[in-house]
């Protein structure tokens, strides 16, 4: 049954110190073009009656394939100059979920998370066993160095030279504003059947300790979907999002306090997270089709499309 009479897709490509003054025009056009193309593809899927879960998985798969973002190809490096990739998917219609952490061989981590949801009675797998599970379901495996790019390697080298600790993504050119760069990707969708879904995928943080896992693959922290309330995907300082159960908190504020999606999402991002030192943002889409994309950084790569309307893409704070 269609409860909303409309279908919606929201995506993000990370938040951070994204300032017009620092952004190169060509690079900016690439980001906008990538977001726009992914929204258009998702809109076509929704129009054809696709399930929200399939739409968010495909949107995140495309974001993973795009080197501009810190997920899949183009993922950041660990302190050991390796890659450890995390992803999560959740189906709001039945609260089923699949998650993976510490992948190093599966080309598209979001497809591995989807395979866990589809084929396993468990919810989360880590490391080599997670890659093996993905491979056993026919998902493409790549050499561990396939995910890297020259730009990401330079990012790691800068981080290690400056002894800056674990860094977040979207650091642009030096001088780096190290504490405010996030490149995780995510999508949330409402389909014509009235169902919600969410997906999040990340390479984590540049120079992160080997074995460190952030919020992105954790249900309720970096990803959550429930038809009764909202679908949420987060990006930012993972530890703060974990400690505040950020994605679930948006849902809880709506369920227990009756807040609108905007009020709930803004309370989490603008009031609660900063108290824990949490920088970043999230995309949240309610079951009634209302949505919110708040962030407490200078910008967030983001976009949304409602069936039958032109996609809207934005980066900076002063854009709608
Ligand atoms: N939340 C991610 C993490 O902590 C980082 C990001 O959003 O870029 O792994």
Tab-separated table of C-alpha atoms and ligand atoms in Angstrom:
chain	number	residue	atom	x	y	z
A	1	UNK	CA	0.000	0.000	0.000
A	2	UNK	CA	1.342	3.420	-0.861
A	3	UNK	CA	1.078	5.535	2.254
A	4	UNK	CA	2.819	8.617	0.909
A	5	UNK	CA	1.893	8.848	-2.726
A	6	UNK	CA	5.489	9.738	-3.460
A	7	UNK	CA	8.884	8.146	-3.642
A	8	UNK	CA	12.050	9.879	-2.460
A	9	UNK	CA	15.806	9.240	-2.531
A	10	UNK	CA	18.425	11.136	-0.499
A	11	UNK	CA	22.172	10.574	-0.815
A	12	UNK	CA	25.328	11.941	0.817
A	13	UNK	CA	29.021	11.782	0.020
A	14	UNK	CA	30.374	12.989	3.337
A	15	UNK	CA	30.545	16.249	5.274
A	16	UNK	CA	33.421	18.513	6.252
A	17	UNK	CA	35.209	21.788	5.702
A	18	UNK	CA	33.790	22.229	2.243
A	19	UNK	CA	34.254	25.923	1.538
A	20	UNK	CA	33.578	27.624	-1.793
A	21	UNK	CA	36.805	29.549	-1.408
A	22	UNK	CA	38.827	26.318	-1.204
A	23	UNK	CA	37.019	24.366	-3.916
A	24	UNK	CA	38.391	24.100	-7.423
A	25	UNK	CA	35.646	24.636	-10.045
A	26	UNK	CA	36.443	21.531	-12.047
A	27	UNK	CA	36.478	19.360	-8.945
A	28	UNK	CA	33.225	20.872	-7.729
A	29	UNK	CA	31.572	20.131	-11.077
A	30	UNK	CA	32.718	16.512	-10.810
A	31	UNK	CA	31.125	16.114	-7.386
A	32	UNK	CA	27.872	17.718	-8.493
A	33	UNK	CA	27.775	15.666	-11.681
A	34	UNK	CA	28.344	12.400	-9.809
A	35	UNK	CA	25.619	13.123	-7.248
A	36	UNK	CA	23.171	14.228	-9.952
A	37	UNK	CA	23.723	11.115	-12.086
A	38	UNK	CA	23.231	8.808	-9.103
A	39	UNK	CA	20.009	10.596	-8.120
A	40	UNK	CA	18.645	10.330	-11.666
A	41	UNK	CA	19.404	6.613	-11.789
A	42	UNK	CA	17.697	6.127	-8.426
A	43	UNK	CA	14.671	8.131	-9.501
A	44	UNK	CA	14.270	5.890	-12.563
A	45	UNK	CA	14.433	2.814	-10.339
A	46	UNK	CA	11.831	4.232	-7.953
A	47	UNK	CA	9.553	5.177	-10.864
A	48	UNK	CA	9.747	1.585	-12.098
A	49	UNK	CA	8.525	0.394	-8.698
A	50	UNK	CA	11.848	-0.806	-7.281
A	51	UNK	CA	12.083	-1.562	-3.560
A	52	UNK	CA	13.726	1.097	-1.376
A	53	UNK	CA	16.362	-1.443	-0.309
A	54	UNK	CA	17.432	-2.093	-3.907
A	55	UNK	CA	17.527	1.628	-4.649
A	56	UNK	CA	19.794	2.516	-1.688
A	57	UNK	CA	22.113	-0.416	-2.389
A	58	UNK	CA	22.505	0.633	-6.014
A	59	UNK	CA	23.026	4.314	-5.128
A	60	UNK	CA	25.746	3.402	-2.624
A	61	UNK	CA	27.322	0.938	-5.048
A	62	UNK	CA	27.654	3.778	-7.558
A	63	UNK	CA	29.119	6.073	-4.890
A	64	UNK	CA	31.625	3.309	-4.045
A	65	UNK	CA	32.622	3.098	-7.703
A	66	UNK	CA	33.309	6.848	-7.783
A	67	UNK	CA	36.872	7.671	-6.685
A	68	UNK	CA	35.821	11.079	-5.358
A	69	UNK	CA	34.288	9.494	-2.286
A	70	UNK	CA	35.808	7.563	0.602
A	71	UNK	CA	34.130	4.211	-0.014
A	72	UNK	CA	35.069	1.330	-2.309
A	73	UNK	CA	37.494	2.597	-4.991
A	74	UNK	CA	39.102	5.732	-3.554
A	75	UNK	CA	38.842	4.593	0.073
A	76	UNK	CA	41.296	6.074	2.559
A	77	UNK	CA	44.307	4.211	3.963
A	78	UNK	CA	44.891	2.797	7.431
A	79	UNK	CA	48.070	3.580	9.370
A	80	UNK	CA	49.577	0.458	7.795
A	81	UNK	CA	48.807	1.763	4.269
A	82	UNK	CA	46.091	-0.858	3.790
A	83	UNK	CA	42.329	-0.556	3.289
A	84	UNK	CA	39.604	-1.722	5.675
A	85	UNK	CA	36.104	-1.103	4.383
A	86	UNK	CA	32.827	-1.056	6.302
A	87	UNK	CA	29.193	-1.059	5.141
A	88	UNK	CA	25.649	-1.569	6.384
A	89	UNK	CA	22.172	-1.924	4.864
A	90	UNK	CA	18.816	-1.966	6.629
A	91	UNK	CA	15.285	-2.692	5.400
A	92	UNK	CA	12.705	-0.594	7.236
A	93	UNK	CA	9.836	-2.890	6.292
A	94	UNK	CA	11.025	-5.785	8.456
A	95	UNK	CA	14.046	-4.413	10.383
A	96	UNK	CA	16.322	-6.909	8.659
A	97	UNK	CA	19.892	-5.729	8.302
A	98	UNK	CA	23.293	-6.795	7.020
A	99	UNK	CA	26.675	-5.336	7.914
A	100	UNK	CA	30.369	-5.924	7.211
A	101	UNK	CA	33.537	-4.427	8.663
A	102	UNK	CA	37.214	-4.645	7.809
A	103	UNK	CA	36.783	-5.882	4.238
A	104	UNK	CA	39.897	-5.741	2.085
A	105	UNK	CA	39.009	-7.700	-1.039
A	106	UNK	CA	35.340	-7.221	-1.892
A	107	UNK	CA	35.001	-4.573	-4.600
A	108	UNK	CA	31.632	-3.294	-3.368
A	109	UNK	CA	31.234	-3.511	0.410
A	110	UNK	CA	27.566	-2.501	0.208
A	111	UNK	CA	26.867	-5.624	-1.864
A	112	UNK	CA	28.565	-7.706	0.835
A	113	UNK	CA	26.282	-6.115	3.439
A	114	UNK	CA	23.289	-6.876	1.220
A	115	UNK	CA	24.476	-10.496	0.888
A	116	UNK	CA	24.570	-10.813	4.687
A	117	UNK	CA	21.025	-9.455	4.894
A	118	UNK	CA	19.796	-11.791	2.171
A	119	UNK	CA	21.610	-15.007	2.949
A	120	UNK	CA	22.627	-15.123	6.598
A	121	UNK	CA	20.730	-15.556	9.834
A	122	UNK	CA	23.399	-13.297	11.361
A	123	UNK	CA	23.644	-9.544	10.986
A	124	UNK	CA	27.347	-8.660	10.921
A	125	UNK	CA	30.583	-10.237	9.643
A	126	UNK	CA	34.142	-8.926	9.899
A	127	UNK	CA	37.489	-9.279	8.157
A	128	UNK	CA	38.517	-12.198	5.968
A	129	UNK	CA	35.358	-14.143	6.813
A	130	UNK	CA	33.230	-11.268	5.555
A	131	UNK	CA	35.185	-11.179	2.285
A	132	UNK	CA	34.817	-14.969	2.026
A	133	UNK	CA	31.068	-14.742	2.551
A	134	UNK	CA	30.835	-12.098	-0.183
A	135	UNK	CA	32.936	-14.250	-2.522
A	136	UNK	CA	30.759	-17.282	-1.815
A	137	UNK	CA	27.799	-15.292	-3.132
A	138	UNK	CA	29.620	-14.414	-6.323
A	139	UNK	CA	30.693	-10.885	-5.434
A	140	UNK	CA	33.768	-9.609	-7.250
A	141	UNK	CA	37.038	-9.832	-5.304
A	142	UNK	CA	39.952	-7.516	-6.056
A	143	UNK	CA	43.586	-7.247	-4.974
A	144	UNK	CA	43.854	-5.391	-1.649
A	145	UNK	CA	45.683	-2.478	-3.302
A	146	UNK	CA	42.914	-1.988	-5.911
A	147	UNK	CA	41.027	0.478	-3.677
A	148	UNK	CA	43.923	2.944	-3.459
A	149	UNK	CA	44.536	6.119	-5.427
A	150	UNK	CA	47.558	8.418	-5.551
A	151	UNK	CA	45.599	11.174	-3.872
A	152	UNK	CA	44.646	8.926	-0.937
A	153	UNK	CA	48.234	7.773	-0.517
A	154	UNK	CA	49.402	11.383	-0.377
A	155	UNK	CA	46.687	12.042	2.183
A	156	UNK	CA	48.107	9.248	4.356
A	157	UNK	CA	51.653	10.490	3.918
A	158	UNK	CA	50.622	14.014	4.970
A	159	UNK	CA	48.823	12.624	7.993
A	160	UNK	CA	51.830	10.585	9.049
A	161	UNK	CA	54.272	13.446	8.440
A	162	UNK	CA	52.261	15.818	10.573
A	163	UNK	CA	51.611	13.124	13.160
A	164	UNK	CA	47.988	14.228	13.092
A	165	UNK	CA	46.510	10.940	14.229
A	166	UNK	CA	43.513	9.425	12.446
A	167	UNK	CA	42.054	11.848	9.945
A	168	UNK	CA	38.700	12.256	8.373
A	169	UNK	CA	38.237	12.577	4.661
A	170	UNK	CA	37.729	15.492	2.234
A	171	UNK	CA	40.851	17.196	3.392
A	172	UNK	CA	41.368	19.058	0.112
A	173	UNK	CA	44.771	20.607	-0.270
A	174	UNK	CA	47.241	21.429	2.464
A	175	UNK	CA	46.973	23.079	4.895
A	176	UNK	CA	44.640	20.383	6.044
A	177	UNK	CA	41.815	21.083	8.454
A	178	UNK	CA	42.225	17.593	9.775
A	179	UNK	CA	39.402	17.375	12.247
A	180	UNK	CA	36.637	18.160	9.813
A	181	UNK	CA	36.827	15.907	6.768
A	182	UNK	CA	34.436	13.035	6.172
A	183	UNK	CA	33.904	11.125	2.944
A	184	UNK	CA	31.604	8.281	3.884
A	185	UNK	CA	28.692	7.708	1.511
A	186	UNK	CA	25.079	6.832	2.176
A	187	UNK	CA	21.550	6.683	0.825
A	188	UNK	CA	18.023	6.507	2.221
A	189	UNK	CA	14.884	5.904	0.168
A	190	UNK	CA	11.109	5.702	0.386
A	191	UNK	CA	9.561	3.549	-2.322
A	192	UNK	CA	6.113	3.583	-3.909
A	193	UNK	CA	5.050	0.746	-1.612
A	194	UNK	CA	5.705	3.070	1.356
A	195	UNK	CA	8.812	1.228	2.572
A	196	UNK	CA	12.024	2.802	3.852
A	197	UNK	CA	15.631	1.594	3.599
A	198	UNK	CA	19.105	2.909	4.436
A	199	UNK	CA	22.675	2.087	3.377
A	200	UNK	CA	26.072	3.449	4.457
A	201	UNK	CA	29.595	2.603	3.220
A	202	UNK	CA	33.046	3.910	4.139
A	203	UNK	CA	36.787	3.458	4.093
A	204	UNK	CA	36.810	4.975	7.589
A	205	UNK	CA	39.444	7.512	8.535
A	206	UNK	CA	42.865	8.177	6.998
A	207	UNK	CA	45.656	6.773	9.195
A	208	UNK	CA	43.135	4.928	11.386
A	209	UNK	CA	44.540	2.155	13.554
A	210	UNK	CA	44.382	-1.276	11.958
A	211	UNK	CA	41.216	-2.987	13.183
A	212	UNK	CA	39.439	0.253	14.111
A	213	UNK	CA	35.755	0.220	13.155
A	214	UNK	CA	33.626	3.377	13.104
A	215	UNK	CA	29.900	4.035	13.148
A	216	UNK	CA	29.151	3.383	9.481
A	217	UNK	CA	28.555	-0.402	9.659
A	218	UNK	CA	26.813	-0.265	13.043
A	219	UNK	CA	23.037	-0.402	13.032
A	220	UNK	CA	21.682	2.479	15.066
A	221	UNK	CA	24.951	4.445	14.940
A	222	UNK	CA	25.716	5.181	11.269
A	223	UNK	CA	22.715	3.490	9.648
A	224	UNK	CA	19.110	2.736	10.580
A	225	UNK	CA	15.719	2.209	8.898
A	226	UNK	CA	12.282	1.568	10.308
A	227	UNK	CA	9.022	2.034	8.383
A	228	UNK	CA	7.408	3.204	11.614
A	229	UNK	CA	9.662	6.241	11.786
A	230	UNK	CA	12.655	7.055	9.593
A	231	UNK	CA	15.634	5.920	7.503
A	232	UNK	CA	19.002	7.481	8.425
A	233	UNK	CA	22.587	7.395	7.096
A	234	UNK	CA	25.382	9.305	8.872
A	235	UNK	CA	28.836	10.717	8.186
A	236	UNK	CA	31.282	12.222	10.643
A	237	UNK	CA	33.502	11.460	13.597
A	238	UNK	CA	32.497	7.838	13.997
A	239	UNK	CA	33.259	7.485	17.681
A	240	UNK	CA	30.816	10.284	18.626
A	241	UNK	CA	28.098	8.824	16.390
A	242	UNK	CA	28.647	5.422	18.051
A	243	UNK	CA	28.541	6.788	21.581
A	244	UNK	CA	25.319	8.680	20.876
A	245	UNK	CA	23.607	5.956	18.797
A	246	UNK	CA	22.981	8.836	16.400
A	247	UNK	CA	20.895	7.135	13.705
A	248	UNK	CA	18.664	5.336	16.182
A	249	UNK	CA	18.325	8.471	18.266
A	250	UNK	CA	16.636	10.254	15.349
A	251	UNK	CA	14.122	7.399	15.200
A	252	UNK	CA	13.658	7.337	18.979
A	253	UNK	CA	13.000	11.081	19.184
A	254	UNK	CA	10.319	10.706	16.516
A	255	UNK	CA	8.764	7.605	18.103
A	256	UNK	CA	8.886	8.587	21.770
A	257	UNK	CA	8.586	12.357	21.592
A	258	UNK	CA	6.550	12.692	18.424
A	259	UNK	CA	9.115	15.036	16.858
A	260	UNK	CA	9.118	15.732	13.122
A	261	UNK	CA	12.031	14.278	11.153
A	262	UNK	CA	13.551	17.736	10.882
A	263	UNK	CA	13.309	18.484	14.600
A	264	UNK	CA	14.690	15.055	15.530
A	265	UNK	CA	17.560	15.121	13.022
A	266	UNK	CA	18.543	18.670	13.958
A	267	UNK	CA	18.483	17.899	17.668
A	268	UNK	CA	20.909	15.004	17.128
A	269	UNK	CA	23.259	16.806	14.730
A	270	UNK	CA	23.153	20.360	16.023
A	271	UNK	CA	22.708	19.802	19.769
A	272	UNK	CA	23.652	16.298	20.920
A	273	UNK	CA	26.642	15.365	18.726
A	274	UNK	CA	28.597	18.590	19.283
A	275	UNK	CA	28.459	17.939	23.051
A	276	UNK	CA	30.405	14.709	22.408
A	277	UNK	CA	32.797	16.397	20.007
A	278	UNK	CA	30.916	14.940	17.063
A	279	UNK	CA	31.341	16.709	13.725
A	280	UNK	CA	29.435	15.672	10.615
A	281	UNK	CA	25.899	15.233	9.425
A	282	UNK	CA	23.212	12.800	8.364
A	283	UNK	CA	20.390	12.292	5.900
A	284	UNK	CA	17.006	11.336	7.337
A	285	UNK	CA	13.811	10.420	5.459
A	286	UNK	CA	10.548	9.879	7.300
A	287	UNK	CA	7.871	7.376	6.387
A	288	UNK	CA	5.565	10.304	5.471
A	289	UNK	CA	8.058	11.474	2.824
A	290	UNK	CA	9.388	14.464	4.802
A	291	UNK	CA	13.161	14.665	5.054
A	292	UNK	CA	16.088	16.532	6.557
A	293	UNK	CA	19.820	16.721	5.738
A	294	UNK	CA	21.433	18.564	8.682
A	295	UNK	CA	25.188	18.920	9.247
A	296	UNK	CA	27.297	20.835	11.751
A	297	UNK	CA	30.285	21.261	9.432
A	298	UNK	CA	30.820	23.871	6.699
A	299	UNK	CA	29.341	21.624	4.055
A	300	UNK	CA	28.096	18.184	3.111
A	301	UNK	CA	27.968	16.565	-0.332
A	302	UNK	CA	24.276	15.786	-0.591
A	303	UNK	CA	21.279	15.501	-2.854
A	304	UNK	CA	17.659	14.486	-3.001
A	305	UNK	CA	15.057	13.660	-5.570
A	306	UNK	CA	11.305	13.242	-5.277
A	307	UNK	CA	9.664	11.257	-8.030
A	308	UNK	CA	8.645	13.506	-10.914
A	309	UNK	CA	10.860	16.403	-9.818
A	310	UNK	CA	14.358	17.448	-10.825
A	311	UNK	CA	17.138	16.229	-8.500
A	312	UNK	CA	18.604	18.791	-6.117
A	313	UNK	CA	22.340	18.646	-5.378
A	314	UNK	CA	24.175	20.785	-2.816
A	315	UNK	CA	27.554	21.066	-1.133
A	316	UNK	CA	27.717	24.282	0.898
A	317	UNK	CA	25.743	25.515	3.869
A	318	UNK	CA	24.061	28.385	2.007
A	319	UNK	CA	22.440	26.067	-0.552
A	320	UNK	CA	18.936	24.728	-0.055
B	1	LIG	N1	31.992	7.960	10.034
B	1	LIG	C1	33.165	7.457	9.352
B	1	LIG	C2	34.007	6.694	10.325
B	1	LIG	O1	34.145	7.137	11.451
B	1	LIG	C3	33.993	8.520	8.741
B	1	LIG	C4	33.291	9.383	7.746
B	1	LIG	O2	32.094	9.673	7.898
B	1	LIG	O3	33.945	9.796	6.775
B	1	LIG	O4	34.578	5.688	9.954
